[in-house]
Short mmCIF file of C-alpha atoms in Angstrom, two decimals:
data_model
loop_
_atom_site.label_atom_id
_atom_site.label_comp_id
_atom_site.label_asym_id
_atom_site.label_seq_id
_atom_site.Cartn_x
_atom_site.Cartn_y
_atom_site.Cartn_z
CA SER A 1 -59.00 -7.98 8.05
CA ALA A 2 -60.92 -7.06 10.99
CA VAL A 3 -64.03 -4.47 11.05
CA ILE A 4 -63.32 -2.24 14.15
CA SER A 5 -66.06 0.03 15.69
CA GLN A 6 -65.02 2.47 18.61
CA LYS A 7 -67.41 4.63 20.60
CA PRO A 8 -67.54 7.49 21.03
CA SER A 9 -65.91 9.02 18.35
CA ARG A 10 -64.97 12.34 20.31
CA ASP A 11 -65.53 13.86 23.18
CA ILE A 12 -65.29 16.97 25.78
CA CYS A 13 -65.20 16.36 29.12
CA GLN A 14 -64.43 18.41 32.01
CA ARG A 15 -60.95 17.73 34.62
CA GLY A 16 -62.00 15.16 37.07
CA THR A 17 -64.85 13.30 35.30
CA SER A 18 -64.25 9.64 33.82
CA LEU A 19 -65.03 8.07 30.50
CA THR A 20 -65.55 4.99 29.02
CA ILE A 21 -64.37 3.84 25.17
CA GLN A 22 -66.04 0.91 23.45
CA CYS A 23 -64.24 -0.88 20.96
CA GLN A 24 -66.56 -4.05 19.36
CA VAL A 25 -65.16 -5.96 16.26
CA ASP A 26 -66.62 -8.04 13.90
CA SER A 27 -65.13 -11.36 14.70
CA GLN A 28 -63.49 -13.54 17.30
CA VAL A 29 -59.57 -12.26 18.06
CA THR A 30 -57.47 -12.93 21.29
CA MET A 31 -55.40 -9.75 21.16
CA MET A 32 -57.14 -6.56 22.04
CA PHE A 33 -54.39 -3.34 22.02
CA TRP A 34 -55.12 0.38 23.38
CA TYR A 35 -52.99 2.76 22.52
CA ARG A 36 -53.00 6.92 22.75
CA GLN A 37 -51.92 8.71 20.71
CA GLN A 38 -50.72 12.68 21.82
CA PRO A 39 -50.90 15.44 19.25
CA GLY A 40 -47.82 15.36 16.81
CA GLN A 41 -46.65 11.99 18.41
CA SER A 42 -46.86 8.03 17.60
CA LEU A 43 -48.74 5.71 19.16
CA THR A 44 -47.87 5.29 22.68
CA LEU A 45 -49.25 1.06 24.19
CA ILE A 46 -51.15 1.89 26.95
CA ALA A 47 -52.24 -2.04 27.60
CA THR A 48 -53.42 -5.00 26.36
CA ALA A 49 -57.04 -6.35 27.17
CA ASN A 50 -56.34 -10.08 27.75
CA GLN A 51 -60.08 -11.94 27.70
CA GLY A 52 -61.33 -13.63 31.04
CA SER A 53 -57.92 -12.30 32.64
CA GLU A 54 -56.79 -8.83 33.49
CA ALA A 55 -54.92 -6.65 31.83
CA THR A 56 -51.00 -6.31 31.30
CA TYR A 57 -49.83 -2.46 31.80
CA GLU A 58 -47.59 -1.30 30.22
CA SER A 59 -44.59 0.84 31.40
CA GLY A 60 -45.81 4.45 32.97
CA PHE A 61 -49.98 3.22 32.68
CA VAL A 62 -51.53 1.94 35.73
CA ILE A 63 -55.49 0.44 36.54
CA ASP A 64 -56.26 2.46 38.52
CA LYS A 65 -56.21 4.97 35.95
CA PHE A 66 -56.76 3.63 32.51
CA PRO A 67 -59.20 0.44 34.26
CA ILE A 68 -59.89 -2.02 30.84
CA SER A 69 -62.45 -4.36 31.03
CA ARG A 70 -62.75 -7.61 28.29
CA PRO A 71 -65.86 -9.55 28.19
CA ASN A 72 -65.54 -11.49 25.34
CA LEU A 73 -63.87 -11.99 22.48
CA THR A 74 -65.22 -8.98 20.57
CA PHE A 75 -65.68 -6.46 22.79
CA SER A 76 -63.19 -4.17 25.20
CA THR A 77 -63.76 -1.09 27.36
CA LEU A 78 -61.14 1.72 28.26
CA THR A 79 -61.71 3.98 30.69
CA VAL A 80 -59.81 7.00 31.43
CA SER A 81 -60.40 8.04 35.09
CA ASN A 82 -60.14 11.43 36.94
CA MET A 83 -59.14 12.69 33.84
CA SER A 84 -56.87 15.79 33.68
CA PRO A 85 -55.76 18.14 30.27
CA GLU A 86 -52.41 15.83 29.58
CA ASP A 87 -54.69 13.32 29.00
CA SER A 88 -56.43 14.57 25.89
CA SER A 89 -55.65 12.43 23.52
CA ILE A 90 -56.75 10.32 20.84
CA TYR A 91 -57.14 7.02 21.72
CA LEU A 92 -57.06 3.65 19.21
CA CYS A 93 -58.64 0.09 20.01
CA SER A 94 -56.50 -2.27 17.96
CA VAL A 95 -56.29 -6.36 17.32
CA GLY A 96 -53.69 -8.42 15.96
CA SER A 97 -54.68 -10.76 13.49
CA PRO A 98 -53.30 -14.14 13.67
CA LYS A 99 -50.49 -14.84 10.67
CA ALA A 100 -52.84 -15.84 7.50
CA THR A 101 -51.78 -18.78 5.64
CA SER A 102 -48.04 -19.63 4.23
CA GLY A 103 -46.50 -16.32 3.60
CA GLY A 104 -48.58 -14.21 6.00
CA THR A 105 -47.91 -12.39 8.73
CA ASP A 106 -49.65 -11.62 12.15
CA THR A 107 -50.51 -8.13 12.13
CA GLN A 108 -52.27 -4.89 13.87
CA TYR A 109 -55.54 -3.42 12.78
CA PHE A 110 -56.79 -0.06 14.12
CA GLY A 111 -60.12 1.33 14.91
CA PRO A 112 -61.32 5.12 13.65
CA GLY A 113 -60.32 6.56 17.28
CA THR A 114 -62.00 8.40 19.95
CA ARG A 115 -61.24 11.97 20.08
CA LEU A 116 -60.86 13.07 23.95
CA THR A 117 -60.72 16.61 24.63
CA VAL A 118 -60.13 17.88 28.41
CA LEU A 119 -61.43 20.97 29.89
CA GLN B 1 -34.75 -1.26 24.40
CA LYS B 2 -36.46 -1.54 20.71
CA GLU B 3 -36.16 1.38 19.00
CA VAL B 4 -37.76 2.34 15.71
CA GLU B 5 -36.26 5.20 14.09
CA GLN B 6 -37.76 7.21 11.28
CA ASN B 7 -36.88 11.09 10.07
CA SER B 8 -39.90 13.11 11.17
CA GLY B 9 -40.19 15.34 8.11
CA PRO B 10 -41.67 16.75 6.88
CA LEU B 11 -40.79 15.23 3.63
CA SER B 12 -42.33 17.22 0.56
CA VAL B 13 -42.48 15.66 -3.24
CA PRO B 14 -43.59 17.51 -6.00
CA GLU B 15 -46.39 15.40 -8.05
CA GLY B 16 -45.17 12.29 -10.16
CA ALA B 17 -42.27 12.06 -7.83
CA ILE B 18 -40.64 8.70 -6.25
CA ALA B 19 -40.81 9.25 -1.98
CA SER B 20 -38.76 7.44 0.04
CA LEU B 21 -39.56 6.64 3.54
CA ASN B 22 -36.82 5.42 5.36
CA CYS B 23 -36.59 3.80 8.76
CA THR B 24 -34.11 1.57 11.00
CA TYR B 25 -34.59 -0.88 13.40
CA SER B 26 -32.70 -1.73 16.90
CA ASP B 27 -34.18 -5.42 18.07
CA ARG B 28 -32.36 -7.24 15.34
CA GLY B 29 -35.09 -9.99 16.44
CA SER B 30 -37.30 -8.20 14.57
CA GLN B 31 -38.99 -10.44 12.02
CA SER B 32 -42.26 -8.45 10.68
CA PHE B 33 -42.08 -4.79 9.34
CA PHE B 34 -45.42 -2.59 8.70
CA TRP B 35 -45.73 0.77 7.60
CA TYR B 36 -48.70 2.25 8.38
CA ARG B 37 -50.24 5.16 6.60
CA GLN B 38 -52.17 8.17 8.72
CA TYR B 39 -54.63 10.85 7.23
CA SER B 40 -54.71 13.99 9.37
CA GLY B 41 -57.53 13.12 12.24
CA LYS B 42 -57.82 9.10 11.17
CA SER B 43 -56.01 5.91 12.45
CA PRO B 44 -53.70 4.00 10.77
CA GLU B 45 -54.20 2.43 8.14
CA LEU B 46 -51.98 -0.77 7.06
CA ILE B 47 -50.55 -0.25 3.89
CA MET B 48 -47.66 -2.80 3.15
CA SER B 49 -46.30 -5.50 5.35
CA ILE B 50 -42.43 -6.68 4.83
CA TYR B 51 -41.14 -9.85 6.52
CA SER B 52 -38.56 -11.21 4.03
CA ASN B 53 -34.93 -9.14 2.26
CA GLY B 54 -35.58 -7.86 -0.91
CA ASP B 55 -38.39 -6.01 -2.50
CA LYS B 56 -42.05 -6.28 -2.32
CA GLU B 57 -44.39 -4.25 -4.46
CA ASP B 58 -47.81 -3.66 -4.29
CA GLY B 59 -49.16 -0.65 -6.89
CA ARG B 60 -47.63 2.29 -5.78
CA PHE B 61 -45.84 0.58 -3.19
CA THR B 62 -42.69 -0.45 -2.89
CA ALA B 63 -40.71 -2.15 0.74
CA GLN B 64 -37.85 -3.21 0.64
CA LEU B 65 -35.82 -4.71 3.69
CA ASN B 66 -32.55 -5.08 4.48
CA LYS B 67 -32.00 -7.01 7.76
CA ALA B 68 -28.09 -6.98 7.87
CA SER B 69 -28.82 -2.97 7.85
CA GLN B 70 -31.41 -2.90 10.00
CA TYR B 71 -33.37 -0.47 7.57
CA VAL B 72 -36.77 -0.60 5.71
CA SER B 73 -37.86 1.88 3.14
CA LEU B 74 -40.94 2.73 1.74
CA LEU B 75 -41.40 3.75 -2.48
CA ILE B 76 -44.09 5.38 -3.36
CA ARG B 77 -44.31 6.25 -6.97
CA ASP B 78 -45.68 8.67 -9.34
CA SER B 79 -47.21 10.27 -6.17
CA GLN B 80 -49.90 11.91 -5.76
CA PRO B 81 -51.45 14.80 -3.29
CA SER B 82 -53.80 12.29 -1.89
CA ASP B 83 -50.59 10.14 -0.45
CA SER B 84 -49.86 13.85 1.85
CA ALA B 85 -50.40 11.82 5.41
CA THR B 86 -48.07 10.24 7.81
CA TYR B 87 -46.33 7.38 7.05
CA LEU B 88 -45.36 4.94 10.90
CA CYS B 89 -42.66 2.39 10.40
CA ALA B 90 -43.63 -0.98 12.76
CA ALA B 91 -40.75 -3.61 13.57
CA LYS B 92 -42.20 -6.69 15.34
CA ALA B 93 -40.03 -10.26 16.80
CA SER B 94 -41.44 -13.40 15.40
CA GLY B 95 -43.37 -15.11 18.25
CA GLY B 96 -47.07 -15.02 20.35
CA SER B 97 -47.36 -11.74 20.46
CA TYR B 98 -48.60 -8.89 18.17
CA ILE B 99 -46.79 -6.47 19.53
CA PRO B 100 -44.99 -3.95 17.34
CA THR B 101 -42.97 -1.28 18.30
CA PHE B 102 -43.43 1.69 16.22
CA GLY B 103 -41.97 5.01 15.17
CA ARG B 104 -42.37 8.28 15.21
CA GLY B 105 -43.45 8.47 11.99
CA THR B 106 -42.50 11.00 8.77
CA SER B 107 -45.10 13.28 7.34
CA LEU B 108 -44.99 13.28 3.37
CA ILE B 109 -46.62 16.39 1.45
CA VAL B 110 -47.15 15.62 -1.99
CA HIS B 111 -47.58 19.35 -4.24
CA PRO B 112 -49.28 19.79 -7.28
#
């Protein structure tokens, strides 16, 4: 499985400001994803980060609010813009691992997450 | 709309007992199924994957899949307090996309 790191691990921000979260993977991966997990809730996919093209956003998420960069196959950033308290959440980077040899299956692995609190 | 349903719990079991976690899914095209364990304040960790009908065992964990009933379960034998966590079920259709649909998770509490 891939080793994924995220920075920062946590932050406390003022409303109206922006925070950029970095995700680094130890190997080249085709698919990178950004999720949000609010307290007591399951995972909500924000967008798929595509290398060399614009990210694909899920319903309810827009590029102006959550701009994403994917400059290469091992790195991506997610920016949470013009933050409000409702953006307080854990943000998770995830990568898709391709199918292994016969009998394997493609799976997703998660980074350690960024815990964001907006005051 | 693709949905994965789980009882939110909490499911409370005594130490040493078998914990049974259940999950149903709506998309009949789902081919791959996953169980993730998430400790409080941590990110999800993949513990089991299954894609054929029947049972798949890995240590104390057994995943069970019944595609006809659109049902997936996870059994944890000899439950330990360290198994206390939220367990997320996920289902994914075949194809090139790696994006599964996640359930809300079941909170498991194993008490001494």
